Every structure is written in structure tokens, then in C-alpha cells.
Short mmCIF file of C-alpha atoms in Angstrom, two decimals:
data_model
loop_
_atom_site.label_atom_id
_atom_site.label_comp_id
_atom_site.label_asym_id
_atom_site.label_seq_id
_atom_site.Cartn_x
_atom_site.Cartn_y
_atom_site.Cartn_z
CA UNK A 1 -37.35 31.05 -15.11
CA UNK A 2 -37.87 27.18 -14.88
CA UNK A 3 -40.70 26.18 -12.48
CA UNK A 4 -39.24 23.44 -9.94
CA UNK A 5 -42.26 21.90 -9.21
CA UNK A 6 -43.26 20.60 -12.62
CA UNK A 7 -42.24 18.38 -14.86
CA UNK A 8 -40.73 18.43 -18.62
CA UNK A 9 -43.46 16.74 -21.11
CA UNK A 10 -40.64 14.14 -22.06
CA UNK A 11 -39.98 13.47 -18.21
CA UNK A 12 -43.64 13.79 -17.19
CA UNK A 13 -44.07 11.01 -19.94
CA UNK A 14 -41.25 8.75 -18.85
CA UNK A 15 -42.42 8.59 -15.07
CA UNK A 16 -45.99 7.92 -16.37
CA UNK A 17 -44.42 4.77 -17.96
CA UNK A 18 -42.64 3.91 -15.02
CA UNK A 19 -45.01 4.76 -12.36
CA UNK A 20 -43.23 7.21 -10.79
CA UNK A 21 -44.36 10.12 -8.86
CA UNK A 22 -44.80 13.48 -10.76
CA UNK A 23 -43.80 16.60 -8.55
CA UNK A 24 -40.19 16.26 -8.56
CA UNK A 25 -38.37 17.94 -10.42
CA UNK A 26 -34.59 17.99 -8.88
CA UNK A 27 -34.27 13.79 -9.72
CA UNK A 28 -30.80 12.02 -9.60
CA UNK A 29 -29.88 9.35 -11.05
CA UNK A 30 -27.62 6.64 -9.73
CA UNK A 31 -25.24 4.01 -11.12
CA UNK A 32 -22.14 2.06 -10.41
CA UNK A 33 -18.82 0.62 -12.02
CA UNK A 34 -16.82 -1.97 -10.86
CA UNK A 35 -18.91 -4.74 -9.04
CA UNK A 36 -17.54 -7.51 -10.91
CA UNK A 37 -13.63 -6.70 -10.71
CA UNK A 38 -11.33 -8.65 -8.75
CA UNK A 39 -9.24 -5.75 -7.84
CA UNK A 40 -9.85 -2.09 -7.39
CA UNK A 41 -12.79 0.30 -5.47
CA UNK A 42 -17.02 0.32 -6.80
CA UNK A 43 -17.25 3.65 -8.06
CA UNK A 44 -20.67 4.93 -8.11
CA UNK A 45 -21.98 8.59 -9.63
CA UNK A 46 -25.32 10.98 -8.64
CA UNK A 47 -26.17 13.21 -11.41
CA UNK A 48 -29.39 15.62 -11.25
CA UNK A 49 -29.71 16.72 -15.23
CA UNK A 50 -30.44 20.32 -16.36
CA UNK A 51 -33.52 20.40 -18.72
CA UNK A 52 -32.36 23.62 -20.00
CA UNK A 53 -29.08 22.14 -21.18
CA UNK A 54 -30.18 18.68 -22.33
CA UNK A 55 -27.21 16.35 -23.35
CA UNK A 56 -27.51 14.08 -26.84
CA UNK A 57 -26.22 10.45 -27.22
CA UNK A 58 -27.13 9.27 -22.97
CA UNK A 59 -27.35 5.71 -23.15
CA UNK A 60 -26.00 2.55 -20.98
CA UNK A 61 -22.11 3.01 -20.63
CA UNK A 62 -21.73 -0.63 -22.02
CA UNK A 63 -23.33 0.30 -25.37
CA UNK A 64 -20.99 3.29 -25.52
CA UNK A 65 -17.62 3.16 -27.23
CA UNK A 66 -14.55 4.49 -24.59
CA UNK A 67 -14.07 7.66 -27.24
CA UNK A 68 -17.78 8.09 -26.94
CA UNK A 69 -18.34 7.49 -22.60
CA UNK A 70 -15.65 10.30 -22.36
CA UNK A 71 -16.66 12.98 -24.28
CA UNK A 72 -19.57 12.65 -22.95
CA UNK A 73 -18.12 12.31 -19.16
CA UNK A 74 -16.94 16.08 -19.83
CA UNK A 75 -20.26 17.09 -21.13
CA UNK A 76 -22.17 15.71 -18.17
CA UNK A 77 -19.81 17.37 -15.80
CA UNK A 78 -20.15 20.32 -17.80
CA UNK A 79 -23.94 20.75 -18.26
CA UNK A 80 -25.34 19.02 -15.33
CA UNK A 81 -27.21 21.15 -12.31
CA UNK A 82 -24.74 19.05 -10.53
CA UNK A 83 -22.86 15.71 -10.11
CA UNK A 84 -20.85 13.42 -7.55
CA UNK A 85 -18.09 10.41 -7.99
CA UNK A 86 -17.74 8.27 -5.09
CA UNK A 87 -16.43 5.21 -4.39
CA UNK A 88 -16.03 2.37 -1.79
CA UNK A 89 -12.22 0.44 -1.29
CA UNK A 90 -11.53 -2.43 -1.29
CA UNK A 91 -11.17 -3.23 2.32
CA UNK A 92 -14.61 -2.00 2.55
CA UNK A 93 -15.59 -4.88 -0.02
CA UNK A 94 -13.71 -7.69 1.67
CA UNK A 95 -14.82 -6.11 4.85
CA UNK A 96 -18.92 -5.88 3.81
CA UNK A 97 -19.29 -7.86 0.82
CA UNK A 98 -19.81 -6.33 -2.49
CA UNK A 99 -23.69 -5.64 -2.83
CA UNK A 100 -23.16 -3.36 0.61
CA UNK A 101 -19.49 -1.58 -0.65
CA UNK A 102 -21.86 -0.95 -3.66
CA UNK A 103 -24.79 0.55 -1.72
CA UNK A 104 -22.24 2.43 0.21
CA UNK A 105 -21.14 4.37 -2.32
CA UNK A 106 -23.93 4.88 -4.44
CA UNK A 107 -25.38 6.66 -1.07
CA UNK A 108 -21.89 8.39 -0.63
CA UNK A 109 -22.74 9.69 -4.23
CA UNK A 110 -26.05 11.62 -3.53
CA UNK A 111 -24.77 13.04 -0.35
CA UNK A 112 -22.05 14.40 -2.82
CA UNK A 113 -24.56 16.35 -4.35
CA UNK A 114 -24.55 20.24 -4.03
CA UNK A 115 -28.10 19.66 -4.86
CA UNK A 116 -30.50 17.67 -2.49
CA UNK A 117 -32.57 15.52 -4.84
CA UNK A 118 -36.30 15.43 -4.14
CA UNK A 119 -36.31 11.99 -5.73
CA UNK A 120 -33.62 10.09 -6.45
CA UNK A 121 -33.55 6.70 -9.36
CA UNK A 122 -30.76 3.90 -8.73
CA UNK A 123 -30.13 1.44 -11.55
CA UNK A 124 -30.97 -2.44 -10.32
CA UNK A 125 -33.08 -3.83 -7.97
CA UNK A 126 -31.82 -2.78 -4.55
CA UNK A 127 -31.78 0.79 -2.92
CA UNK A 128 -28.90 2.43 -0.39
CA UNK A 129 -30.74 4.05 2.76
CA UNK A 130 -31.68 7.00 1.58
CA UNK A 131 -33.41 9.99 3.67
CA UNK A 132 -35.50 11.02 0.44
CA UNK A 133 -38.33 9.49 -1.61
CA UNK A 134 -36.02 6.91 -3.84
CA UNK A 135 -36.90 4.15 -6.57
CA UNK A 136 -34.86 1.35 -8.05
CA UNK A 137 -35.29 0.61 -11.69
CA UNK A 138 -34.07 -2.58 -13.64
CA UNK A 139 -31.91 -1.48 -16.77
CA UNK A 140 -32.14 1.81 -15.54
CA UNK A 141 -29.34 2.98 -17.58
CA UNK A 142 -31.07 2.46 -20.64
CA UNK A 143 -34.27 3.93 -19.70
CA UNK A 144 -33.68 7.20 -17.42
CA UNK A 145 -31.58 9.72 -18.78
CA UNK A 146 -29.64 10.47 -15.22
CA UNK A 147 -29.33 7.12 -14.89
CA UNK A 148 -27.23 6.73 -18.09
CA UNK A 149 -25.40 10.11 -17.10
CA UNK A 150 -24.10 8.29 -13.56
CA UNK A 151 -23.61 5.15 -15.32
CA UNK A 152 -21.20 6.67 -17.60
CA UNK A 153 -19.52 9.07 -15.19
CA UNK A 154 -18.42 6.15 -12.74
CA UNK A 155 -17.97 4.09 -15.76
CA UNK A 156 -15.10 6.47 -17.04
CA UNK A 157 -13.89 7.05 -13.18
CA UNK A 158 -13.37 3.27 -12.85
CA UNK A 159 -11.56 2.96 -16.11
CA UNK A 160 -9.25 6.01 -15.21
CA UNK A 161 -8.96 4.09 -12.12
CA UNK A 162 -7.49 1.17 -14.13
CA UNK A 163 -5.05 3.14 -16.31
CA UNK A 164 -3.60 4.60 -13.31
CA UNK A 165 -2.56 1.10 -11.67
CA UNK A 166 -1.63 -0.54 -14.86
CA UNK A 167 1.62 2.20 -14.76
CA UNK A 168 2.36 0.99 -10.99
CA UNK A 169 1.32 -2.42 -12.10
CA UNK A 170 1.94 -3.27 -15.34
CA UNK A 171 2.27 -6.85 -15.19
CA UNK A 172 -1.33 -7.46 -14.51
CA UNK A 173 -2.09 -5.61 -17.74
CA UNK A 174 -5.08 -3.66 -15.38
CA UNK A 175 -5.43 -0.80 -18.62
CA UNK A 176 -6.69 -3.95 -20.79
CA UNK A 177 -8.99 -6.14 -18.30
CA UNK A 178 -9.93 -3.49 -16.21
CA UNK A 179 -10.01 -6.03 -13.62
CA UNK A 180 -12.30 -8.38 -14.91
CA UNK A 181 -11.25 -12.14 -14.19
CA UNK A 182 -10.01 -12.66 -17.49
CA UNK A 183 -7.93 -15.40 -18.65
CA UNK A 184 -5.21 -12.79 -18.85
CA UNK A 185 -5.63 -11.64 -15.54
CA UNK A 186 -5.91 -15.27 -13.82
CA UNK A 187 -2.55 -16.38 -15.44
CA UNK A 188 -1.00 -13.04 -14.38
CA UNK A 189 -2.88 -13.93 -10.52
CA UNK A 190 -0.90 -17.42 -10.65
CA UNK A 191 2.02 -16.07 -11.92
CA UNK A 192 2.87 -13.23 -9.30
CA UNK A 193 -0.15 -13.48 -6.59
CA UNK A 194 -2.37 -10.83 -5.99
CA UNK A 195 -1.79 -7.31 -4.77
CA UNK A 196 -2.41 -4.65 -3.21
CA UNK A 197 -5.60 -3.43 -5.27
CA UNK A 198 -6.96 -7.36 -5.22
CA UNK A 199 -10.00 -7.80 -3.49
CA UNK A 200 -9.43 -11.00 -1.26
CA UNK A 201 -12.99 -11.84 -0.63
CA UNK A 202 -13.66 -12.58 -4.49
CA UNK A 203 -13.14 -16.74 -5.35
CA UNK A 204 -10.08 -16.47 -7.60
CA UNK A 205 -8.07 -14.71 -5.26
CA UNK A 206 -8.91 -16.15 -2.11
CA UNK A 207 -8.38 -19.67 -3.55
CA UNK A 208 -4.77 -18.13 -4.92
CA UNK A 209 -4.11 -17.07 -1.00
CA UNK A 210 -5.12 -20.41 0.32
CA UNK A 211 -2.87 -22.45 -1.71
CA UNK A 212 -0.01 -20.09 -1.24
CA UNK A 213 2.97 -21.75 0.78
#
């Protein structure tokens, strides 16, 4: 039976290089999806990985090709000890600003968890208020293992997100942009204004709604 107060050599061996604290070995890691957008929620995943069922091919979601992020979004949710999507709206955003929607759900993630963590890794440089030891690591998703895991899961959840609007939507072309302010989106903005999904306090659309008769 595994011991859950050590350490795997290969995870013993990544803290060391990151000065972490050995001891703990339920860790989740923590990402987001979806802080750039103009339109749509921050999705953010917690995902504590099982050592005994150790999943090839984790990396940043970026560097991942969409057929590759969602296989490997069913092999997370298959083989982790456990996992949790949540997200933050978009009147929580215009409401709190994007850094704190972000925090918000990243911390609505881990208390997702069936699991409690006993430490808990966040890609970036700022941390949700957590009640558990917790460490935020620049280009986390490249370096931690559950960090890549999250990153991917909200990654896919956010793109799903996108394909779903784009059929209620389809003239903002949502499934392509994803809801990045691309020139495609801003000339679909001017042309029809935003909607629903459109996140007011971001530049491009508030300037739309200010010059709107």
C-alpha cells in the first residue's frame, strides 16, 4: 500500500529543485483558462495526481495540440486520485476585476476536491486564500506535473465553453477565437455590439458601449 507521508524519488527531486517542502504527499495543482477573453467565465481546475497511475505526455496546455489536450482531459479525469472544474462568470469579472474572478475560482477548484490537499501548487505569481500550506510557481505548467494536468483540464472546459456559444452565437465565430480580441472578433463587436457572454469591464467592449447611441 502507498505510504502518504513520503514522497516519489521523481517528486522528492522536483520539490528539491523548487524548494518546496517534502512531507506532502496529497499535492494539487492549480491552473486557469480564460483570463484574457473578452467574453465568457475563468475556468480554473485542482487536480491531486495518482503516482500509481502516472499519466504520459503532461505538459503546458498551449504546447498541446486540441486532439492532444483532450485525450488527455479524459485520461486525467480518469486516472487522477481526484479532480475539480470551476469557474467564475462574468458578472463576477466586471463585478471584481479579473485577477480576483481568477483567484476565485482557482480557490472554488480545491474546495472541489474530494481530496483535501496537504499542499497545494498554483501556476503564476499570486495565490487564492487558501486554508492549507500553498505555493505559487512561475510557468508552473511546464514544470509540475498537476500543474499541467489543471492547466489542461480548464483549458479543454473553456474551449467546450466556446463551442457551446458559437451554436447560440454564431456570428461572433466564438468556436474559432475562443474569445480572444481578435481582429475577427472586434469587427464582429462593431458590427452587432456585444452580448450577453461579453465581459463589459474589458477596453474593447466598454469603449463599444460608450460610443453606442
Amino acid at each position: 500500500m502507498r505510504s502518504k507521508k513520503s514522497l516519489s524519488a521523481e517528486q522528492a527531486a522536483l520539490f528539491d529543485r523548487l524548494h518546496l517542502p517534502h512531507g506532502a504527499a496529497l499535492v494539487a495543482g492549480v491552473d486557469e483558462a480564460g483570463r484574457g477573453p473578452l467574453a465568457g467565465p475563468v475556468v480554473a481546475a485542482a487536480v491531486i495526481l495518482d503516482e500509481l497511475h502516472p499519466i504520459a505526455g503532461l505538459a503546458d496546455s498551449k504546447k498541446l495540440s486540441p486532439k492532444r489536450r483532450l485525450a488527455l482531459y479524459d485520461e486525467i479525469r480518469a486516472k487522477a486520485l481526484c479532480c475539480s472544474i470551476a469557474e467564475a462568470s462574468v458578472e463576477e469579472i466586471d463585478r471584481l476585476n479579473i485577477l480576483q474572478a481568477t483567484l476565485l475560482a482557482m480557490a472554488r477548484a480545491v474546495q472541489g476536491l474530494r481530496l483535501k490537499p496537504r499542499l497545494t501548487l498554483v501556476d503564476g505569481n499570486r495565490l487564492p486564500a487558501f486554508d492549507m500550506p500553498a505555493q505559487a510557481i512561475v510557468a508552473g505548467d511546464a514544470l509540475v506535473p498537476a500543474i499541467s494536468a489543471a492547466s489542461i483540464l480548464a483549458k479543454v472546459q473553456r474551449d467546450q465553453w466556446c463551442a457551446q456559444i458559437d451554436m447560440d452565437y454564431p456570428q461572433y465565430g466564438f468556436a474559432a477565437h475562443k474569445g480572444y480580441g481578435t481582429a475577427a472578433h472586434l469587427a464582429a463587436l462593431r458590427a452587432h455590439g456585444p452580448c450577453e457572454h461579453h465581459r463589459r469591464s474589458f477596453a474593447p467592449v466598454a469603449q463599444l458601449l460608450e460610443r453606442a447611441p
